[in-house]
């Protein structure tokens, strides 16, 4: 994606800077600046000391990737960002694709393949002065604060920081009077889970829409059955795979067991109707203004509103007004019958020269990020360096706009909390939603090192010997934020000094199988989130739960 002068001389020598004018970039921006500010001193020997990965292995993998070149895909999963300083780790991972030239190449990685989605009608005519005023207020999740830039897509304050809502409620219990939530269980699934117990206990009125009563449901004033999205409600979903963009439709195809309503549409319509009856007609009037793109009919009830909303958002792929380059679909009914629209085949190098960046190039030195930083700092009448310090990052100056090394942040000193805690996901549930089924516990041993019908924390036998522990001993695992009780297993699959535990168990109110004693709120095993510290990658707003940032101590009980 760039080239050296015709001499072919390798200008990139460890420890030596390179004249930016001596290197011409075609599709990239700032690769020489990146080298000069960060990479020239980051040798394989340096990396080996930081990672404990042998230098020879680092060189072998790097040369293998270099040989494959543009056919190498370096995958950046969302977990990379979910560490306290994860933005820069994510940038570094993706920058490898830029170095290799493997952006939109055969065997490489791709930018999003667009599928045309229509926006809903603007709500401006229905927003009164009070709503306008409060709509521009600070978000309760803290996004956009000086120490929480949450700059998704390069726009300060655009990221959602759900887990931080509990902190706001604990500081100001009157911040939320009515709380509606669907398909959620923050009291179990969020790090620092105990905060949510305390926060939800203070919410005056809470409505929970779920398919399965959970820990969060215990704090509800009203419980409503949620719809099973793939078969009980209208929902339009976009995705991409196999060189195509996709738009699929989920729709009511099964007979409902309960009187469940689609949370985002039907429940909102019914709520709007009740508000109108009380003299607050704005929301209902807005919903009632929606119009079927095909028949021009307006909704008269909740069911019609749900379907018309789905028709509006998907209309470009089926209404025939635009000549689609992908599948040809003639009308709404055909879209419902086929169930999916596929775009044209995504051409290789489609966006070379028109990346979604300020320079329209692949940015190693991110002008896009710099612009966002400057905007955020200006809003708070401060400097970028002050924002970085407040947000907990180590970089200062131009290094902040480049992929670079940030040392791991750790909660808990190694003397008191000697083990680095590793949270990983189960092959059986990933997000902890299967724990009320017997097969989950019966087959738990498929999670490497785990035991069926048990919950274990795994430590190396060397550490077990030091602590006088043997497999099966009950232990208390504590961090700076909380503690859980589980069983220990001595296992050579974990590095000495680390403790690994699969996420998913520890429910105290998810059903008679998930909990050891549901009626007494006694958990089966321990919930990792009660010891994982509430922290964030503040540039993106991502909750931190990876990277071994939590230290723990293990005590026999």
Coordinates of C-alpha atoms in Angstrom, one line a residue:
X1 CA 0.0 0.0 0.0
X2 CA 3.1 2.2 -0.2
X3 CA 6.6 1.9 -1.6
X4 CA 10.2 2.6 -0.9
X5 CA 12.4 4.7 -3.3
X6 CA 13.6 2.9 -6.4
X7 CA 16.9 2.1 -4.7
X8 CA 15.1 -0.7 -2.8
X9 CA 17.0 0.1 0.4
X10 CA 15.3 -0.8 3.6
X11 CA 15.1 2.5 5.5
X12 CA 13.4 1.0 8.5
X13 CA 16.2 0.1 10.8
X14 CA 15.7 -0.5 14.6
X15 CA 16.3 2.6 16.6
X16 CA 16.6 4.9 13.5
X17 CA 14.2 7.5 12.4
X18 CA 13.1 7.8 8.8
X19 CA 12.7 10.9 6.7
X20 CA 9.0 11.1 5.9
X21 CA 9.8 12.6 2.5
X22 CA 11.8 9.6 1.6
X23 CA 8.8 7.3 1.7
X24 CA 5.8 7.7 -0.7
X25 CA 2.5 6.4 0.6
X26 CA -0.3 5.5 -1.9
X27 CA -3.3 4.2 0.1
X28 CA -2.0 4.9 3.7
X29 CA -1.4 7.9 5.8
X30 CA 1.3 8.3 8.5
X31 CA 3.2 5.0 8.4
X32 CA 6.5 6.7 8.7
X33 CA 5.3 8.9 11.5
X34 CA 4.1 5.7 13.3
X35 CA 7.6 4.2 12.8
X36 CA 9.4 7.3 14.2
X37 CA 7.1 7.8 17.2
X38 CA 6.4 4.3 18.2
X39 CA 7.8 1.3 16.3
X40 CA 11.5 2.0 15.8
X41 CA 12.3 1.0 19.4
X42 CA 9.7 -1.8 19.7
X43 CA 11.8 -4.8 18.6
X44 CA 11.0 -8.5 18.9
X45 CA 13.3 -8.7 21.9
X46 CA 11.3 -5.9 23.6
X47 CA 8.1 -7.6 22.8
X48 CA 9.4 -10.9 24.2
X49 CA 10.1 -9.3 27.6
X50 CA 6.6 -7.8 27.7
X51 CA 4.6 -10.8 26.6
X52 CA 6.9 -13.7 27.6
X53 CA 6.4 -15.1 24.1
X54 CA 9.9 -16.2 22.8
X55 CA 11.5 -13.8 20.4
X56 CA 12.0 -16.6 17.9
X57 CA 8.3 -17.3 17.9
X58 CA 7.5 -13.7 17.3
X59 CA 9.9 -13.6 14.3
X60 CA 8.6 -16.8 12.9
X61 CA 4.9 -15.7 13.0
X62 CA 5.8 -12.3 11.6
X63 CA 7.7 -13.7 8.7
X64 CA 4.9 -16.2 7.9
X65 CA 2.4 -13.3 7.8
X66 CA 4.7 -11.2 5.7
X67 CA 5.1 -14.0 3.2
X68 CA 1.4 -14.4 2.9
X69 CA 1.1 -10.6 2.6
X70 CA -2.3 -9.4 1.5
X71 CA -3.8 -12.8 1.9
X72 CA -3.4 -12.5 5.7
X73 CA -6.5 -11.7 7.8
X74 CA -5.8 -10.3 11.2
X75 CA -9.1 -10.5 13.0
X76 CA -10.0 -7.8 15.5
X77 CA -12.7 -9.2 17.7
X78 CA -14.6 -6.8 20.1
X79 CA -12.9 -8.3 23.1
X80 CA -9.6 -6.6 22.2
X81 CA -11.2 -3.2 23.0
X82 CA -12.7 -4.5 26.3
X83 CA -9.7 -3.7 28.4
X84 CA -9.1 -0.4 30.3
X85 CA -6.8 0.9 27.5
X86 CA -8.2 -1.2 24.7
X87 CA -8.6 1.4 22.0
X88 CA -4.9 1.4 21.3
X89 CA -4.7 -2.4 21.4
X90 CA -7.5 -2.5 18.8
X91 CA -5.7 0.0 16.6
X92 CA -2.5 -2.0 16.8
X93 CA -4.3 -5.2 15.8
X94 CA -6.0 -3.7 12.8
X95 CA -2.9 -1.8 11.8
X96 CA -1.3 -5.2 11.0
X97 CA -3.8 -5.5 8.1
X98 CA -2.7 -2.1 6.9
X99 CA 1.0 -3.1 7.0
X100 CA 0.2 -6.3 5.0
X101 CA -2.0 -4.5 2.6
X102 CA -4.8 -7.0 3.4
X103 CA -7.7 -4.6 3.4
X104 CA -10.4 -5.8 1.0
X105 CA -8.1 -8.3 -0.6
X106 CA -8.6 -12.0 -1.2
X107 CA -7.9 -13.7 2.1
X108 CA -7.8 -10.4 3.9
X109 CA -10.4 -8.4 5.9
X110 CA -13.3 -6.2 4.7
X111 CA -15.0 -3.0 5.6
X112 CA -18.7 -3.1 6.1
X113 CA -20.8 -4.0 3.0
X114 CA -23.7 -1.7 2.9
X115 CA -27.3 -2.7 2.7
X116 CA -29.7 0.2 2.0
X117 CA -31.8 0.8 5.2
X118 CA -34.4 3.6 5.2
X119 CA -34.6 5.9 8.2
X120 CA -37.9 6.4 10.1
X121 CA -39.7 9.7 9.7
X122 CA -38.2 12.6 11.6
X123 CA -39.7 13.2 15.0
X124 CA -39.0 17.0 15.1
X125 CA -42.6 18.2 14.6
X126 CA -43.7 16.1 17.6
X127 CA -41.0 17.2 20.1
X128 CA -42.2 19.9 22.5
X129 CA -40.0 22.5 24.2
X130 CA -39.5 20.5 27.3
X131 CA -38.4 17.4 25.4
X132 CA -36.0 19.6 23.3
X133 CA -34.5 21.0 26.4
X134 CA -34.0 17.7 28.3
X135 CA -33.1 15.9 25.1
X136 CA -29.8 17.8 24.9
X137 CA -28.9 17.2 28.5
X138 CA -26.1 15.0 29.8
X139 CA -26.7 11.3 29.3
X140 CA -27.0 9.3 32.4
X141 CA -24.3 6.8 31.2
X142 CA -21.7 9.5 31.3
X143 CA -20.9 9.4 27.6
X144 CA -19.2 12.6 26.5
X145 CA -17.8 13.6 29.9
X146 CA -14.2 14.7 29.9
X147 CA -13.1 11.3 31.3
X148 CA -15.5 9.3 29.1
X149 CA -15.1 10.4 25.5
X150 CA -16.9 7.3 24.1
X151 CA -15.9 8.3 20.6
X152 CA -17.5 5.6 18.5
X153 CA -17.2 6.4 14.8
X154 CA -15.0 9.4 15.6
X155 CA -17.9 11.3 17.3
X156 CA -17.4 12.2 20.9
X157 CA -20.2 11.1 23.2
X158 CA -21.7 8.7 20.6
X159 CA -20.8 5.5 22.4
X160 CA -23.2 3.8 24.8
X161 CA -21.8 3.1 28.3
X162 CA -24.6 1.0 29.7
X163 CA -22.7 -0.4 32.7
X164 CA -21.9 3.1 33.9
X165 CA -25.6 3.8 34.5
X166 CA -25.5 2.0 37.8
X167 CA -22.8 4.4 39.0
X168 CA -25.0 7.4 38.1
X169 CA -28.0 5.9 39.9
X170 CA -25.9 5.3 43.0
X171 CA -24.8 8.9 43.0
X172 CA -28.2 10.2 42.2
X173 CA -31.1 7.8 43.0
X174 CA -33.6 10.3 41.6
X175 CA -32.0 10.3 38.2
X176 CA -34.5 7.7 36.8
X177 CA -38.1 7.5 37.9
X178 CA -39.3 4.9 35.4
X179 CA -37.0 2.2 34.1
X180 CA -38.0 0.0 31.1
X181 CA -35.6 -2.7 30.0
X182 CA -35.9 -5.8 27.7
X183 CA -33.7 -8.8 27.2
X184 CA -31.3 -7.7 29.9
X185 CA -29.8 -8.9 33.2
X186 CA -27.3 -6.3 34.2
X187 CA -27.3 -7.5 37.8
X188 CA -25.6 -10.7 36.5
X189 CA -24.0 -9.8 33.2
X190 CA -22.2 -6.5 34.1
X191 CA -18.9 -6.2 35.8
X192 CA -19.2 -5.0 39.4
X193 CA -22.6 -6.7 39.4
X194 CA -23.3 -5.8 43.0
X195 CA -23.7 -2.2 42.0
X196 CA -26.7 -3.0 40.0
X197 CA -28.4 -4.7 42.9
X198 CA -28.0 -1.5 45.0
X199 CA -28.9 0.7 42.1
X200 CA -32.1 -1.1 41.0
X201 CA -33.3 -1.3 44.6
X202 CA -33.6 2.5 44.4
X203 CA -35.5 2.8 41.1
X204 CA -39.1 3.8 42.0
X205 CA -40.8 1.9 39.0
X206 CA -39.1 -0.8 37.0
X207 CA -40.7 -2.8 34.1
X208 CA -38.8 -5.8 32.9
X209 CA -39.5 -7.5 29.6
X210 CA -37.8 -10.9 29.5
X211 CA -38.3 -14.5 28.3
X212 CA -36.8 -15.8 31.5
X213 CA -37.0 -14.2 35.0
X214 CA -33.5 -13.3 36.1
X215 CA -31.6 -11.6 38.9
X216 CA -32.6 -8.2 37.4
X217 CA -36.2 -9.3 37.4
X218 CA -36.3 -9.5 41.1
X219 CA -36.3 -5.7 41.3
X220 CA -39.2 -5.3 38.9
X221 CA -42.6 -3.8 39.7
X222 CA -44.1 -5.2 36.5
X223 CA -42.8 -8.2 34.5
X224 CA -43.9 -8.6 30.8
X225 CA -43.1 -11.6 28.6
X226 CA -40.6 -10.6 25.9
X227 CA -41.0 -11.8 22.3
X228 CA -38.8 -14.5 20.8
X229 CA -37.4 -12.3 18.0
X230 CA -36.8 -15.0 15.3
X231 CA -40.4 -16.2 15.3
X232 CA -42.7 -13.8 17.2
X233 CA -42.2 -10.3 16.0
X234 CA -41.2 -8.1 13.0
X235 CA -37.5 -7.1 13.0
X236 CA -35.2 -6.2 10.2
X237 CA -31.5 -7.2 10.6
X238 CA -28.5 -6.3 8.5
X239 CA -25.2 -8.2 8.4
X240 CA -22.4 -9.1 6.0
X241 CA -20.6 -12.4 5.1
X242 CA -19.1 -14.2 2.2
X243 CA -18.5 -11.0 0.1
X244 CA -22.2 -9.9 0.4
X245 CA -24.3 -7.6 2.6
X246 CA -27.5 -9.1 3.9
X247 CA -30.8 -7.8 5.1
X248 CA -33.0 -10.5 6.7
X249 CA -36.4 -10.3 8.2
X250 CA -37.6 -11.9 11.4
X251 CA -41.4 -12.2 11.5
X252 CA -44.3 -13.7 13.4
X253 CA -44.4 -17.3 12.2
X254 CA -45.2 -19.2 15.4
X255 CA -48.3 -19.3 17.6
X256 CA -47.5 -17.4 20.8
X257 CA -47.8 -19.2 24.1
X258 CA -48.3 -15.9 25.9
X259 CA -49.7 -12.5 25.1
X260 CA -46.2 -11.1 24.3
X261 CA -45.7 -7.9 22.5
X262 CA -42.7 -6.7 20.4
X263 CA -40.8 -4.6 22.9
X264 CA -39.5 -1.9 20.5
X265 CA -42.7 -1.3 18.6
X266 CA -46.0 -2.8 20.0
X267 CA -45.2 -2.1 23.7
X268 CA -44.2 1.5 22.7
X269 CA -47.4 2.0 20.7
X270 CA -49.6 0.8 23.6
X271 CA -47.6 3.0 26.0
X272 CA -48.0 6.0 23.7
X273 CA -51.8 5.4 23.6
X274 CA -52.0 5.5 27.4
X275 CA -50.0 8.7 27.5
X276 CA -52.3 10.2 24.9
X277 CA -55.3 9.4 27.1
X278 CA -53.6 11.3 29.9
X279 CA -53.1 14.3 27.7
X280 CA -49.7 13.7 26.3
X281 CA -50.3 12.9 22.7
X282 CA -47.0 13.7 21.1
X283 CA -45.5 10.2 21.0
X284 CA -48.7 8.6 19.8
X285 CA -49.2 11.2 17.1
X286 CA -45.6 10.5 15.9
X287 CA -46.1 6.8 15.7
X288 CA -49.5 7.3 14.0
X289 CA -47.8 9.4 11.3
X290 CA -45.9 6.3 10.0
X291 CA -47.0 5.3 6.6
X292 CA -46.8 2.0 4.7
X293 CA -44.5 2.6 1.8
X294 CA -46.6 0.4 -0.4
X295 CA -50.3 1.1 0.5
X296 CA -49.8 4.5 2.2
X297 CA -51.9 3.1 5.1
X298 CA -51.2 4.5 8.5
X299 CA -51.2 2.2 11.6
X300 CA -54.4 1.8 13.6
X301 CA -53.1 -0.6 16.3
X302 CA -49.9 -2.0 17.8
X303 CA -49.6 -4.9 15.3
X304 CA -50.0 -2.7 12.3
X305 CA -47.4 -0.3 13.7
X306 CA -44.9 -3.1 14.1
X307 CA -45.3 -4.3 10.6
X308 CA -45.3 -0.8 9.0
X309 CA -42.1 0.0 10.9
X310 CA -40.5 -3.1 9.4
X311 CA -41.7 -2.1 6.0
X312 CA -40.3 1.4 6.2
X313 CA -36.8 0.3 7.3
X314 CA -36.6 -2.4 4.6
X315 CA -38.4 -0.7 1.8
X316 CA -35.4 0.1 -0.4
X317 CA -34.8 -3.6 -1.1
X318 CA -38.3 -4.5 -2.2
X319 CA -40.3 -1.4 -3.3
X320 CA -38.8 -1.2 -6.8
X321 CA -38.1 2.5 -6.7
X322 CA -34.3 2.0 -6.8
X323 CA -32.6 -0.5 -9.2
X324 CA -30.9 -2.9 -6.8
X325 CA -27.5 -4.3 -7.7
X326 CA -28.2 -7.5 -5.7
X327 CA -31.3 -9.6 -5.4
X328 CA -34.3 -8.4 -7.2
X329 CA -37.4 -8.5 -4.9
X330 CA -40.8 -7.5 -6.1
X331 CA -42.8 -6.2 -3.2
X332 CA -43.2 -6.7 0.5
X333 CA -44.8 -10.1 0.3
X334 CA -42.0 -11.5 -1.8
X335 CA -39.5 -10.2 0.8
X336 CA -41.4 -11.9 3.6
X337 CA -41.5 -15.1 1.6
X338 CA -37.8 -15.1 0.7
X339 CA -36.8 -13.7 4.1
X340 CA -33.5 -12.2 2.9
X341 CA -32.0 -9.7 0.5
X342 CA -28.4 -10.2 -0.6
X343 CA -26.3 -7.4 -2.1
X344 CA -24.1 -7.7 -5.1
X345 CA -20.8 -9.4 -4.6
X346 CA -18.4 -7.1 -2.8
X347 CA -15.5 -6.2 -5.1
X348 CA -12.0 -6.4 -3.8
X349 CA -10.4 -3.1 -3.0
X350 CA -13.7 -1.4 -3.4
X351 CA -12.9 1.4 -0.9
X352 CA -9.2 1.9 -1.7
X353 CA -8.8 5.6 -2.0
X354 CA -12.2 6.3 -0.3
X355 CA -11.8 5.0 3.2
X356 CA -14.2 6.4 5.8
X357 CA -11.4 8.6 7.3
X358 CA -10.5 12.3 7.1
X359 CA -7.7 11.5 4.6
X360 CA -9.8 8.9 2.7
X361 CA -6.8 6.6 3.3
X362 CA -5.9 3.8 5.7
X363 CA -4.7 5.9 8.7
X364 CA -1.8 4.8 10.8
X365 CA -1.6 8.3 12.1
X366 CA -5.3 8.9 12.6
X367 CA -6.3 12.3 11.5
X368 CA -9.9 11.1 12.2
X369 CA -9.1 10.4 15.8
X370 CA -7.2 13.7 16.2
X371 CA -10.2 15.6 15.0
X372 CA -12.4 13.8 17.5
X373 CA -10.0 14.4 20.3
X374 CA -9.7 18.1 19.4
X375 CA -13.5 18.4 19.4
X376 CA -13.9 16.7 22.7
X377 CA -11.1 18.7 24.4
X378 CA -12.6 22.0 23.0
X379 CA -16.0 21.1 24.4
X380 CA -14.4 20.8 27.9
X381 CA -12.2 23.8 27.5
X382 CA -9.0 21.7 28.0
X383 CA -6.3 20.0 26.1
X384 CA -6.1 16.5 24.5
X385 CA -3.4 15.6 27.0
X386 CA -5.7 16.5 29.9
X387 CA -8.4 14.3 28.4
X388 CA -6.0 11.4 28.1
X389 CA -4.9 11.8 31.7
X390 CA -8.4 12.0 33.0
X391 CA -9.4 9.0 31.0
X392 CA -6.5 6.9 32.3
X393 CA -4.3 6.6 29.2
X394 CA -0.5 6.9 29.2
X395 CA 0.0 8.5 25.8
X396 CA 0.6 12.2 25.4
X397 CA 1.1 14.3 22.3
X398 CA 0.9 12.8 18.8
X399 CA 1.3 9.3 20.2
X400 CA -2.4 9.5 21.1
X401 CA -3.3 9.4 17.4
X402 CA -1.3 6.3 16.6
X403 CA -1.4 2.6 17.5
X404 CA 1.0 2.2 20.4
X405 CA 1.8 0.2 23.5
X406 CA 0.0 1.0 26.7
X407 CA 1.0 -0.9 29.8
X408 CA -1.7 -3.1 31.3
X409 CA -3.8 -1.5 34.0
X410 CA -4.4 -3.7 37.0
X411 CA -6.8 -3.4 39.9
X412 CA -5.3 -4.8 43.1
X413 CA -1.6 -4.8 44.1
X414 CA 0.2 -8.1 43.4
X415 CA 1.2 -8.5 47.1
X416 CA -2.4 -8.6 48.3
X417 CA -4.0 -9.9 45.0
X418 CA -1.3 -12.1 43.5
X419 CA -3.3 -13.9 40.8
X420 CA -4.2 -12.3 37.5
X421 CA -7.9 -13.3 36.9
X422 CA -8.8 -14.6 33.4
X423 CA -12.5 -14.6 32.5
X424 CA -13.4 -16.6 29.4
X425 CA -16.6 -17.6 27.8
X426 CA -18.3 -21.0 27.8
X427 CA -18.8 -23.0 24.6
X428 CA -22.3 -23.8 25.8
X429 CA -23.7 -20.4 26.5
X430 CA -21.2 -17.6 25.8
X431 CA -23.4 -15.0 27.6
X432 CA -24.7 -17.1 30.5
X433 CA -28.2 -17.8 29.2
X434 CA -28.2 -21.5 29.3
X435 CA -27.6 -22.1 33.0
X436 CA -31.2 -23.1 33.8
X437 CA -31.0 -26.2 31.7
X438 CA -29.7 -29.5 33.0
X439 CA -27.7 -30.3 29.8
X440 CA -25.6 -27.2 30.4
X441 CA -24.3 -28.6 33.7
X442 CA -24.2 -32.2 32.4
X443 CA -21.9 -31.2 29.5
X444 CA -19.9 -28.5 31.3
X445 CA -16.7 -30.5 31.0
X446 CA -16.6 -29.5 27.3
X447 CA -15.3 -26.2 28.5
X448 CA -11.6 -27.1 28.8
X449 CA -10.6 -27.9 32.3
X450 CA -14.1 -27.6 33.7
X451 CA -16.2 -30.3 35.5
X452 CA -19.7 -31.4 34.9
X453 CA -22.2 -30.2 37.6
X454 CA -19.6 -28.1 39.2
X455 CA -18.1 -24.6 39.0
X456 CA -14.3 -24.4 39.3
X457 CA -11.5 -21.8 39.2
X458 CA -8.4 -23.2 37.7
X459 CA -4.9 -22.6 39.0
X460 CA -1.6 -24.1 38.1
X461 CA -0.5 -27.0 40.4
X462 CA 2.6 -25.0 41.3
X463 CA 0.4 -22.3 42.8
X464 CA -1.8 -25.0 44.4
X465 CA 1.1 -26.4 46.3
X466 CA 2.2 -23.0 47.5
X467 CA -1.3 -22.4 48.9
X468 CA -1.9 -25.9 50.2
X469 CA -4.8 -26.4 47.9
X470 CA -6.0 -29.6 46.2
X471 CA -8.6 -30.1 43.5
X472 CA -12.1 -29.9 45.0
X473 CA -11.3 -27.6 47.8
X474 CA -13.8 -24.8 48.4
X475 CA -12.2 -21.4 48.1
X476 CA -13.1 -17.8 48.5
X477 CA -11.9 -15.7 45.5
X478 CA -11.6 -12.0 46.3
X479 CA -10.8 -8.8 44.3
X480 CA -10.9 -5.2 45.2
X481 CA -14.6 -5.1 44.3
X482 CA -16.1 -8.3 45.7
X483 CA -15.7 -12.0 46.4
X484 CA -17.3 -15.3 45.3
X485 CA -17.2 -18.9 46.6
X486 CA -16.3 -21.7 44.2
X487 CA -14.1 -24.8 44.0
X488 CA -10.5 -24.9 42.9
X489 CA -9.0 -27.2 40.3
X490 CA -5.3 -27.7 39.9
X491 CA -4.7 -27.7 36.1
X492 CA -1.6 -27.3 34.1
X493 CA -3.5 -25.5 31.3
X494 CA -3.1 -22.2 33.1
X495 CA 0.1 -20.2 33.6
X496 CA 1.5 -19.9 37.2
X497 CA 0.3 -16.7 38.7
X498 CA -3.0 -16.7 36.8
X499 CA -6.5 -18.0 37.8
X500 CA -8.9 -18.8 35.0
X501 CA -12.7 -19.3 35.4
X502 CA -15.4 -19.8 32.8
X503 CA -18.2 -17.2 32.8
X504 CA -21.8 -18.4 33.1
X505 CA -22.4 -19.8 36.5
X506 CA -23.2 -18.1 39.8
X507 CA -26.9 -17.4 39.1
X508 CA -28.9 -16.8 42.3
X509 CA -32.2 -16.1 40.5
X510 CA -32.4 -17.6 37.1
X511 CA -34.4 -20.7 37.8
X512 CA -34.4 -23.8 39.9
X513 CA -31.5 -25.4 38.0
X514 CA -29.4 -22.3 37.5
X515 CA -29.5 -21.5 41.3
X516 CA -28.5 -23.9 44.0
X517 CA -31.6 -22.8 45.9
X518 CA -33.8 -20.4 44.0
X519 CA -36.1 -19.7 47.0
X520 CA -33.2 -18.7 49.2
X521 CA -31.3 -16.9 46.5
X522 CA -28.3 -19.2 46.9
X523 CA -26.1 -19.2 43.8
X524 CA -24.8 -22.3 42.1
X525 CA -21.1 -21.5 41.9
X526 CA -19.7 -18.0 41.5
X527 CA -20.5 -15.2 39.1
X528 CA -17.2 -13.8 37.6
X529 CA -18.8 -10.3 37.4
X530 CA -18.9 -10.0 41.2
X531 CA -15.1 -10.0 41.2
X532 CA -14.4 -8.3 37.9
X533 CA -13.8 -4.6 38.6
X534 CA -16.1 -2.0 37.0
X535 CA -13.8 -0.3 34.5
X536 CA -13.9 0.9 30.9
X537 CA -12.0 1.6 27.8
X538 CA -13.1 5.2 28.0
X539 CA -12.2 6.2 24.4
X540 CA -14.8 3.8 23.0
X541 CA -17.0 3.4 26.1
X542 CA -16.5 -0.4 26.1
X543 CA -16.9 -2.2 29.4
X544 CA -13.5 -3.8 30.4
X545 CA -13.7 -7.5 31.1
X546 CA -10.6 -8.9 29.3
X547 CA -6.9 -8.5 29.5
X548 CA -6.3 -9.7 33.1
X549 CA -6.9 -6.2 34.6
X550 CA -8.3 -7.7 37.8
X551 CA -6.1 -9.2 40.5
X552 CA -7.5 -11.7 42.9
X553 CA -6.5 -13.7 46.0
X554 CA -7.6 -17.2 46.7
X555 CA -8.3 -18.5 50.2
X556 CA -9.3 -22.0 51.4
X557 CA -12.6 -22.1 53.3

